mmCIF file of C-alpha atoms and ligand atoms in Angstrom:
data_model
loop_
_atom_site.group_PDB
_atom_site.id
_atom_site.type_symbol
_atom_site.label_atom_id
_atom_site.label_comp_id
_atom_site.label_asym_id
_atom_site.label_seq_id
_atom_site.Cartn_x
_atom_site.Cartn_y
_atom_site.Cartn_z
ATOM 1 C CA MET A 1 0.020 -0.471 -0.397
ATOM 2 C CA THR A 2 1.659 3.392 -0.786
ATOM 3 C CA ALA A 3 1.816 6.081 2.057
ATOM 4 C CA GLN A 4 -0.660 7.752 2.814
ATOM 5 C CA ARG A 5 -0.950 10.776 0.836
ATOM 6 C CA ILE A 6 -0.796 14.836 2.248
ATOM 7 C CA ALA A 7 -2.824 17.420 1.030
ATOM 8 C CA ILE A 8 -3.622 20.953 1.374
ATOM 9 C CA VAL A 9 -7.152 22.324 0.563
ATOM 10 C CA THR A 10 -7.389 25.949 0.590
ATOM 11 C CA GLY A 11 -10.837 27.674 1.871
ATOM 12 C CA ALA A 12 -11.720 24.477 3.152
ATOM 13 C CA ALA A 13 -13.687 25.909 6.393
ATOM 14 C CA ARG A 14 -16.918 25.504 4.741
ATOM 15 C CA GLY A 15 -18.624 24.852 1.253
ATOM 16 C CA ILE A 16 -16.769 22.988 -1.978
ATOM 17 C CA GLY A 17 -13.522 23.255 -0.123
ATOM 18 C CA ALA A 18 -14.452 21.713 2.846
ATOM 19 C CA GLY A 19 -16.823 18.935 0.768
ATOM 20 C CA VAL A 20 -13.282 18.189 -0.421
ATOM 21 C CA ALA A 21 -12.060 17.690 2.466
ATOM 22 C CA GLU A 22 -13.902 15.451 4.330
ATOM 23 C CA ARG A 23 -13.574 13.492 0.764
ATOM 24 C CA LEU A 24 -10.290 13.308 0.644
ATOM 25 C CA ALA A 25 -9.887 12.429 4.525
ATOM 26 C CA LYS A 26 -12.175 9.439 3.105
ATOM 27 C CA ASP A 27 -9.825 8.347 0.711
ATOM 28 C CA ASN A 28 -6.391 8.263 3.447
ATOM 29 C CA VAL A 29 -5.190 11.425 2.619
ATOM 30 C CA ALA A 30 -4.546 13.550 5.671
ATOM 31 C CA VAL A 31 -5.700 17.658 5.147
ATOM 32 C CA ALA A 32 -4.426 20.455 6.227
ATOM 33 C CA VAL A 33 -7.669 22.139 6.475
ATOM 34 C CA ILE A 34 -7.031 26.278 5.855
ATOM 35 C CA ASP A 35 -9.363 29.487 5.614
ATOM 36 C CA LEU A 36 -8.718 32.481 6.587
ATOM 37 C CA ASP A 37 -9.237 31.637 10.663
ATOM 38 C CA GLU A 38 -8.133 28.739 11.927
ATOM 39 C CA ALA A 39 -10.937 28.059 14.631
ATOM 40 C CA ALA A 40 -13.763 28.152 11.590
ATOM 41 C CA CYS A 41 -11.732 25.342 9.914
ATOM 42 C CA LYS A 42 -11.238 23.191 13.517
ATOM 43 C CA PRO A 43 -15.330 21.338 12.993
ATOM 44 C CA VAL A 44 -14.152 20.432 9.332
ATOM 45 C CA VAL A 45 -11.256 18.680 11.541
ATOM 46 C CA GLU A 46 -13.340 17.142 14.219
ATOM 47 C CA ARG A 47 -15.875 15.417 11.042
ATOM 48 C CA ILE A 48 -12.780 14.215 9.641
ATOM 49 C CA GLU A 49 -11.093 13.109 12.520
ATOM 50 C CA ALA A 50 -14.571 11.029 13.331
ATOM 51 C CA ALA A 51 -14.975 9.355 10.870
ATOM 52 C CA GLY A 52 -10.910 8.028 11.262
ATOM 53 C CA GLY A 53 -9.138 10.974 9.229
ATOM 54 C CA ARG A 54 -6.090 12.467 9.968
ATOM 55 C CA ALA A 55 -6.339 16.803 10.151
ATOM 56 C CA ILE A 56 -5.718 20.130 10.342
ATOM 57 C CA ALA A 57 -6.741 23.142 11.254
ATOM 58 C CA ILE A 58 -4.667 26.340 9.697
ATOM 59 C CA GLY A 59 -5.687 30.276 9.258
ATOM 60 C CA ALA A 60 -3.883 31.840 6.811
ATOM 61 C CA ASP A 61 -4.602 34.029 4.125
ATOM 62 C CA VAL A 62 -4.142 32.503 0.434
ATOM 63 C CA ALA A 63 -2.963 36.370 -0.791
ATOM 64 C CA ASP A 64 -0.633 37.023 1.611
ATOM 65 C CA GLU A 65 3.066 35.747 0.648
ATOM 66 C CA THR A 66 4.011 34.903 4.225
ATOM 67 C CA ALA A 67 1.057 33.171 6.195
ATOM 68 C CA VAL A 68 1.519 31.233 2.784
ATOM 69 C CA GLU A 69 4.992 30.023 3.371
ATOM 70 C CA ASN A 70 4.167 29.604 7.187
ATOM 71 C CA ALA A 71 0.835 27.890 6.362
ATOM 72 C CA VAL A 72 3.474 24.814 4.458
ATOM 73 C CA GLU A 73 6.208 25.119 5.658
ATOM 74 C CA ARG A 74 3.295 24.164 9.325
ATOM 75 C CA VAL A 75 1.598 21.865 6.710
ATOM 76 C CA VAL A 76 5.365 19.956 6.330
ATOM 77 C CA GLU A 77 6.223 19.824 9.937
ATOM 78 C CA GLU A 78 2.877 18.901 11.503
ATOM 79 C CA LEU A 79 1.537 16.150 8.490
ATOM 80 C CA GLY A 80 4.010 15.601 6.307
ATOM 81 C CA ALA A 81 5.211 17.261 2.588
ATOM 82 C CA PRO A 82 2.238 18.163 0.401
ATOM 83 C CA THR A 83 2.015 16.965 -2.776
ATOM 84 C CA VAL A 84 -1.875 17.053 -3.082
ATOM 85 C CA LEU A 85 -3.445 20.977 -3.266
ATOM 86 C CA VAL A 86 -6.371 22.055 -3.842
ATOM 87 C CA ASN A 87 -6.901 26.287 -4.494
ATOM 88 C CA ASN A 88 -10.486 26.174 -3.417
ATOM 89 C CA ALA A 89 -10.398 29.834 -1.795
ATOM 90 C CA GLY A 90 -12.741 32.011 -3.661
ATOM 91 C CA ILE A 91 -15.090 35.193 -3.512
ATOM 92 C CA ILE A 92 -17.506 37.351 -4.626
ATOM 93 C CA ARG A 93 -17.735 41.074 -5.413
ATOM 94 C CA ASP A 94 -20.068 40.758 -8.071
ATOM 95 C CA ASN A 95 -21.001 44.452 -10.137
ATOM 96 C CA LEU A 96 -21.273 45.388 -13.185
ATOM 97 C CA LEU A 97 -18.373 46.863 -15.364
ATOM 98 C CA PHE A 98 -19.171 50.502 -14.627
ATOM 99 C CA LYS A 99 -20.154 50.368 -10.810
ATOM 100 C CA MET A 100 -16.745 48.011 -9.687
ATOM 101 C CA THR A 101 -14.240 50.009 -7.461
ATOM 102 C CA VAL A 102 -10.778 48.922 -8.639
ATOM 103 C CA SER A 103 -10.149 47.328 -4.382
ATOM 104 C CA ASP A 104 -13.362 44.734 -6.143
ATOM 105 C CA TRP A 105 -11.066 43.936 -8.912
ATOM 106 C CA ASP A 106 -7.859 43.927 -6.990
ATOM 107 C CA ALA A 107 -9.751 41.850 -4.073
ATOM 108 C CA VAL A 108 -11.126 38.742 -6.632
ATOM 109 C CA MET A 109 -7.524 38.816 -8.068
ATOM 110 C CA GLY A 110 -5.908 38.397 -5.116
ATOM 111 C CA VAL A 111 -8.092 35.263 -3.450
ATOM 112 C CA HIS A 112 -7.462 33.159 -6.385
ATOM 113 C CA LEU A 113 -5.111 33.740 -8.406
ATOM 114 C CA ARG A 114 -2.055 35.343 -6.908
ATOM 115 C CA GLY A 115 -3.738 32.647 -4.028
ATOM 116 C CA ALA A 116 -3.072 29.498 -6.130
ATOM 117 C CA PHE A 117 0.035 31.106 -7.203
ATOM 118 C CA LEU A 118 1.075 31.306 -3.631
ATOM 119 C CA LEU A 119 0.429 28.074 -2.784
ATOM 120 C CA SER A 120 1.088 26.117 -5.907
ATOM 121 C CA ARG A 121 4.806 27.870 -5.826
ATOM 122 C CA ALA A 122 5.169 27.023 -2.017
ATOM 123 C CA CYS A 123 4.291 23.128 -3.080
ATOM 124 C CA GLN A 124 5.992 22.258 -5.427
ATOM 125 C CA LYS A 125 9.346 21.605 -4.188
ATOM 126 C CA HIS A 126 7.720 19.106 -2.344
ATOM 127 C CA MET A 127 5.995 17.792 -4.773
ATOM 128 C CA VAL A 128 8.779 17.881 -7.311
ATOM 129 C CA ASP A 129 11.499 15.655 -4.142
ATOM 130 C CA ALA A 130 8.227 13.010 -3.852
ATOM 131 C CA GLY A 131 8.180 12.733 -7.525
ATOM 132 C CA PHE A 132 4.560 13.287 -7.328
ATOM 133 C CA GLY A 133 1.903 16.082 -7.137
ATOM 134 C CA ARG A 134 -1.652 16.761 -8.127
ATOM 135 C CA ILE A 135 -2.548 20.869 -8.709
ATOM 136 C CA ILE A 136 -5.999 20.799 -8.945
ATOM 137 C CA ASN A 137 -7.788 24.393 -8.849
ATOM 138 C CA LEU A 138 -10.882 25.259 -8.467
ATOM 139 C CA SER A 139 -12.212 27.854 -12.146
ATOM 140 C CA SER A 140 -15.815 28.350 -12.450
ATOM 141 C CA THR A 141 -18.396 28.482 -15.756
ATOM 142 C CA SER A 142 -18.219 31.938 -15.391
ATOM 143 C CA ALA A 143 -14.786 31.408 -16.463
ATOM 144 C CA LEU A 144 -16.551 31.610 -20.329
ATOM 145 C CA GLY A 145 -18.440 35.347 -19.087
ATOM 146 C CA ASN A 146 -21.095 36.209 -16.624
ATOM 147 C CA ARG A 147 -23.014 39.282 -16.184
ATOM 148 C CA GLY A 148 -22.151 41.481 -12.930
ATOM 149 C CA GLN A 149 -18.537 39.279 -12.587
ATOM 150 C CA ALA A 150 -16.216 41.088 -14.797
ATOM 151 C CA ASN A 151 -13.514 40.115 -12.324
ATOM 152 C CA TYR A 152 -14.034 37.000 -11.431
ATOM 153 C CA SER A 153 -15.117 35.697 -14.794
ATOM 154 C CA ALA A 154 -11.347 37.321 -15.678
ATOM 155 C CA ALA A 155 -9.557 35.488 -12.466
ATOM 156 C CA LYS A 156 -11.490 32.510 -13.533
ATOM 157 C CA ALA A 157 -10.207 32.328 -17.048
ATOM 158 C CA GLY A 158 -6.618 32.663 -15.683
ATOM 159 C CA VAL A 159 -6.797 29.805 -13.333
ATOM 160 C CA GLN A 160 -7.598 27.961 -16.453
ATOM 161 C CA GLY A 161 -4.245 29.537 -18.394
ATOM 162 C CA PHE A 162 -2.385 29.086 -14.924
ATOM 163 C CA THR A 163 -3.041 24.955 -13.973
ATOM 164 C CA LYS A 164 -2.266 24.465 -17.971
ATOM 165 C CA THR A 165 0.747 26.383 -17.700
ATOM 166 C CA LEU A 166 1.815 24.658 -14.498
ATOM 167 C CA ALA A 167 0.316 20.936 -16.252
ATOM 168 C CA LEU A 168 3.260 22.135 -19.266
ATOM 169 C CA GLU A 169 5.793 22.895 -16.598
ATOM 170 C CA LEU A 170 5.722 20.076 -14.190
ATOM 171 C CA GLY A 171 4.683 17.122 -15.817
ATOM 172 C CA ARG A 172 8.366 16.123 -16.213
ATOM 173 C CA PHE A 173 8.487 15.318 -12.076
ATOM 174 C CA GLY A 174 5.268 13.053 -12.200
ATOM 175 C CA ILE A 175 2.947 16.447 -11.306
ATOM 176 C CA THR A 176 -0.345 17.072 -12.803
ATOM 177 C CA ALA A 177 -2.661 20.102 -12.436
ATOM 178 C CA ASN A 178 -5.662 20.264 -13.272
ATOM 179 C CA ALA A 179 -9.019 22.383 -13.277
ATOM 180 C CA ILE A 180 -12.382 21.733 -12.319
ATOM 181 C CA ALA A 181 -14.959 24.645 -13.693
ATOM 182 C CA PRO A 182 -18.204 24.199 -11.565
ATOM 183 C CA GLY A 183 -21.671 25.342 -12.304
ATOM 184 C CA PHE A 184 -23.917 26.297 -9.531
ATOM 185 C CA ILE A 185 -23.015 24.749 -6.503
ATOM 186 C CA GLU A 186 -25.550 24.887 -3.461
ATOM 187 C CA THR A 187 -22.938 27.003 -0.423
ATOM 188 C CA GLU A 188 -22.650 30.155 1.328
ATOM 189 C CA MET A 189 -21.267 31.834 -2.525
ATOM 190 C CA THR A 190 -24.448 30.679 -4.016
ATOM 191 C CA HIS A 191 -27.111 32.018 -0.949
ATOM 192 C CA ALA A 192 -24.937 34.951 -1.390
ATOM 193 C CA THR A 193 -25.362 35.442 -5.181
ATOM 194 C CA ALA A 194 -28.873 35.168 -4.329
ATOM 195 C CA GLU A 195 -29.203 37.665 -1.441
ATOM 196 C CA ARG A 196 -27.740 40.446 -3.667
ATOM 197 C CA MET A 197 -30.249 39.523 -7.237
ATOM 198 C CA GLY A 198 -33.082 39.886 -3.661
ATOM 199 C CA LEU A 199 -33.906 37.056 -4.519
ATOM 200 C CA ASP A 200 -34.927 33.453 -2.097
ATOM 201 C CA PHE A 201 -32.590 31.652 -2.371
ATOM 202 C CA GLU A 202 -34.955 28.416 -3.518
ATOM 203 C CA GLU A 203 -36.902 31.020 -6.134
ATOM 204 C CA PHE A 204 -33.197 31.916 -7.067
ATOM 205 C CA LYS A 205 -32.263 27.486 -7.691
ATOM 206 C CA ALA A 206 -35.365 26.966 -8.995
ATOM 207 C CA TYR A 207 -34.527 29.758 -12.332
ATOM 208 C CA GLY A 208 -30.962 28.489 -12.541
ATOM 209 C CA VAL A 209 -32.392 24.596 -12.520
ATOM 210 C CA LYS A 210 -34.004 25.297 -15.607
ATOM 211 C CA ASP A 211 -31.101 25.923 -17.471
ATOM 212 C CA ILE A 212 -29.074 22.649 -15.992
ATOM 213 C CA PRO A 213 -30.200 19.362 -17.971
ATOM 214 C CA VAL A 214 -29.705 16.565 -14.792
ATOM 215 C CA GLY A 215 -32.229 19.123 -13.353
ATOM 216 C CA ARG A 216 -30.725 19.977 -10.316
ATOM 217 C CA VAL A 217 -27.712 22.225 -8.574
ATOM 218 C CA GLY A 218 -24.702 20.526 -7.626
ATOM 219 C CA LEU A 219 -23.479 19.749 -4.150
ATOM 220 C CA PRO A 220 -20.338 20.162 -2.434
ATOM 221 C CA ALA A 221 -20.333 16.197 -2.833
ATOM 222 C CA ASP A 222 -20.042 16.357 -6.869
ATOM 223 C CA ILE A 223 -16.816 18.179 -6.541
ATOM 224 C CA ALA A 224 -15.810 16.328 -4.327
ATOM 225 C CA ALA A 225 -15.657 13.302 -6.600
ATOM 226 C CA ALA A 226 -14.155 14.882 -9.519
ATOM 227 C CA VAL A 227 -11.337 16.364 -7.020
ATOM 228 C CA ALA A 228 -10.858 12.542 -5.541
ATOM 229 C CA PHE A 229 -10.637 11.314 -9.234
ATOM 230 C CA PHE A 230 -7.882 14.314 -10.310
ATOM 231 C CA ALA A 231 -5.957 13.871 -6.763
ATOM 232 C CA SER A 232 -6.364 9.606 -7.584
ATOM 233 C CA GLU A 233 -2.630 7.516 -8.165
ATOM 234 C CA GLU A 234 -4.338 6.705 -11.288
ATOM 235 C CA ALA A 235 -5.132 10.249 -12.919
ATOM 236 C CA GLY A 236 -1.215 10.775 -13.859
ATOM 237 C CA PHE A 237 -1.735 10.805 -17.310
ATOM 238 C CA VAL A 238 -4.827 13.857 -17.234
ATOM 239 C CA SER A 239 -3.779 16.671 -17.225
ATOM 240 C CA GLY A 240 -4.100 20.246 -18.396
ATOM 241 C CA GLN A 241 -7.765 19.986 -18.441
ATOM 242 C CA VAL A 242 -9.901 22.234 -17.115
ATOM 243 C CA LEU A 243 -13.166 19.599 -16.389
ATOM 244 C CA TYR A 244 -16.538 21.059 -15.892
ATOM 245 C CA VAL A 245 -18.792 19.800 -13.856
ATOM 246 C CA ALA A 246 -21.886 22.020 -13.856
ATOM 247 C CA GLY A 247 -24.781 18.995 -14.714
ATOM 248 C CA GLY A 248 -24.576 20.076 -17.935
ATOM 249 C CA PRO A 249 -22.234 20.424 -21.125
ATOM 250 C CA LYS A 250 -19.846 24.122 -21.207
ATOM 251 C CA ALA A 251 -17.496 24.652 -23.086
HETATM 252 P P1 NAI B 301 -17.961 30.085 -0.148
HETATM 253 O O1 NAI B 301 -17.946 30.937 -0.126
HETATM 254 O O2 NAI B 301 -18.575 28.934 0.203
HETATM 255 O O3 NAI B 301 -16.770 29.066 0.418
HETATM 256 C C1 NAI B 301 -15.265 29.336 0.276
HETATM 257 C C2 NAI B 301 -14.188 29.821 1.201
HETATM 258 O O4 NAI B 301 -12.872 30.079 1.063
HETATM 259 C C3 NAI B 301 -14.921 30.401 2.553
HETATM 260 O O5 NAI B 301 -14.456 29.415 3.751
HETATM 261 C C4 NAI B 301 -13.430 31.896 2.637
HETATM 262 O O6 NAI B 301 -13.226 31.685 4.524
HETATM 263 C C5 NAI B 301 -12.416 31.232 2.440
HETATM 264 N N1 NAI B 301 -12.054 32.220 1.625
HETATM 265 C C6 NAI B 301 -12.169 33.133 1.011
HETATM 266 N N2 NAI B 301 -10.455 33.835 0.787
HETATM 267 C C7 NAI B 301 -9.890 33.660 2.062
HETATM 268 C C8 NAI B 301 -8.510 33.894 1.420
HETATM 269 N N3 NAI B 301 -8.148 35.154 1.000
HETATM 270 N N4 NAI B 301 -7.314 32.876 2.728
HETATM 271 C C9 NAI B 301 -8.183 31.981 3.025
HETATM 272 N N5 NAI B 301 -10.023 31.098 2.722
HETATM 273 C C10 NAI B 301 -10.460 32.128 2.319
HETATM 274 O O7 NAI B 301 -17.649 29.228 -1.453
HETATM 275 P P2 NAI B 301 -17.707 27.974 -2.492
HETATM 276 O O8 NAI B 301 -19.593 27.957 -3.169
HETATM 277 O O9 NAI B 301 -17.800 27.046 -1.612
HETATM 278 O O10 NAI B 301 -16.723 28.018 -3.791
HETATM 279 C C11 NAI B 301 -15.483 27.471 -3.552
HETATM 280 C C12 NAI B 301 -13.886 27.345 -4.860
HETATM 281 O O11 NAI B 301 -15.498 27.328 -5.678
HETATM 282 C C13 NAI B 301 -14.153 29.259 -5.183
HETATM 283 O O12 NAI B 301 -13.045 29.089 -5.799
HETATM 284 C C14 NAI B 301 -15.721 30.111 -5.761
HETATM 285 O O13 NAI B 301 -15.037 30.621 -6.422
HETATM 286 C C15 NAI B 301 -15.623 28.236 -6.859
HETATM 287 N N6 NAI B 301 -16.776 28.206 -7.390
HETATM 288 C C16 NAI B 301 -17.918 28.007 -6.841
HETATM 289 C C17 NAI B 301 -19.338 27.799 -7.633
HETATM 290 C C18 NAI B 301 -20.743 28.015 -6.775
HETATM 291 O O14 NAI B 301 -21.452 27.627 -7.113
HETATM 292 N N7 NAI B 301 -20.382 27.864 -5.022
HETATM 293 C C19 NAI B 301 -19.322 27.834 -8.366
HETATM 294 C C20 NAI B 301 -17.916 28.020 -9.548
HETATM 295 C C21 NAI B 301 -16.705 27.745 -8.847
#
């Protein structure tokens, strides 16, 4: 049996990240649950431990270079060298272009792009040393364009280019890089979107479902299943891909 792998999942205190952390733990991966507030990560760690898994909670802002370096060091000391990285932390600061502020633009770029870059750079040496690595970045169907999300769609399209470049640079070291582009997933982020649009969540959901061929919205577990595949040993020949997990075709 292979030794237990160590994963970092960012933005894992809730939503998709929490679902991914719990799924990887179930697949015998030790997980560093990273989010802005360490205390908020604790319930996820407790759930993983209660199910027999191994996890630690770390508070760090993924857009902060020193915080990221320190977080990865803590992972190495407390769990071991990370060879699976899921760049999931994300924020939305939606507005139509003419109302979008520079700080809303910068904040979104900071978390999605700078964050994925800083984590990937800090983890790659551990993956190179191990001759094995799995980098999985969260993009979005918004990468194809979405009204009110000039900042977010640009960042999520950027994540796809970033992923493909990592695949090219790191493939020779046994490291794959793939992106997952979710459609409508029920989390606090989509609840916030409904609120911003002045819609009741059930109303917002019904409106979204009309355009989803499988006839339902997604759940964090739907994304976690795709992450589990990309993170697996057997996915070593799949790299530089963008997988739309949206209940129907997108491209
Ligand atoms: P969420 O808002 O429920 O959770 C995001 C988590 O990221 C939060 O716990 C938040 O504290 C954390 N976070 C934010 N900024 C951070 C920072 N600077 N450093 C560390 N952690 C930070 O969002 P959700 O829905 O779980 O989204 C997860 C990822 O999936 C995001 O990248 C999002 O853009 C993406 N996504 C979500 C979709 C959806 O429908 N919910 C659709 C497509 C993509």
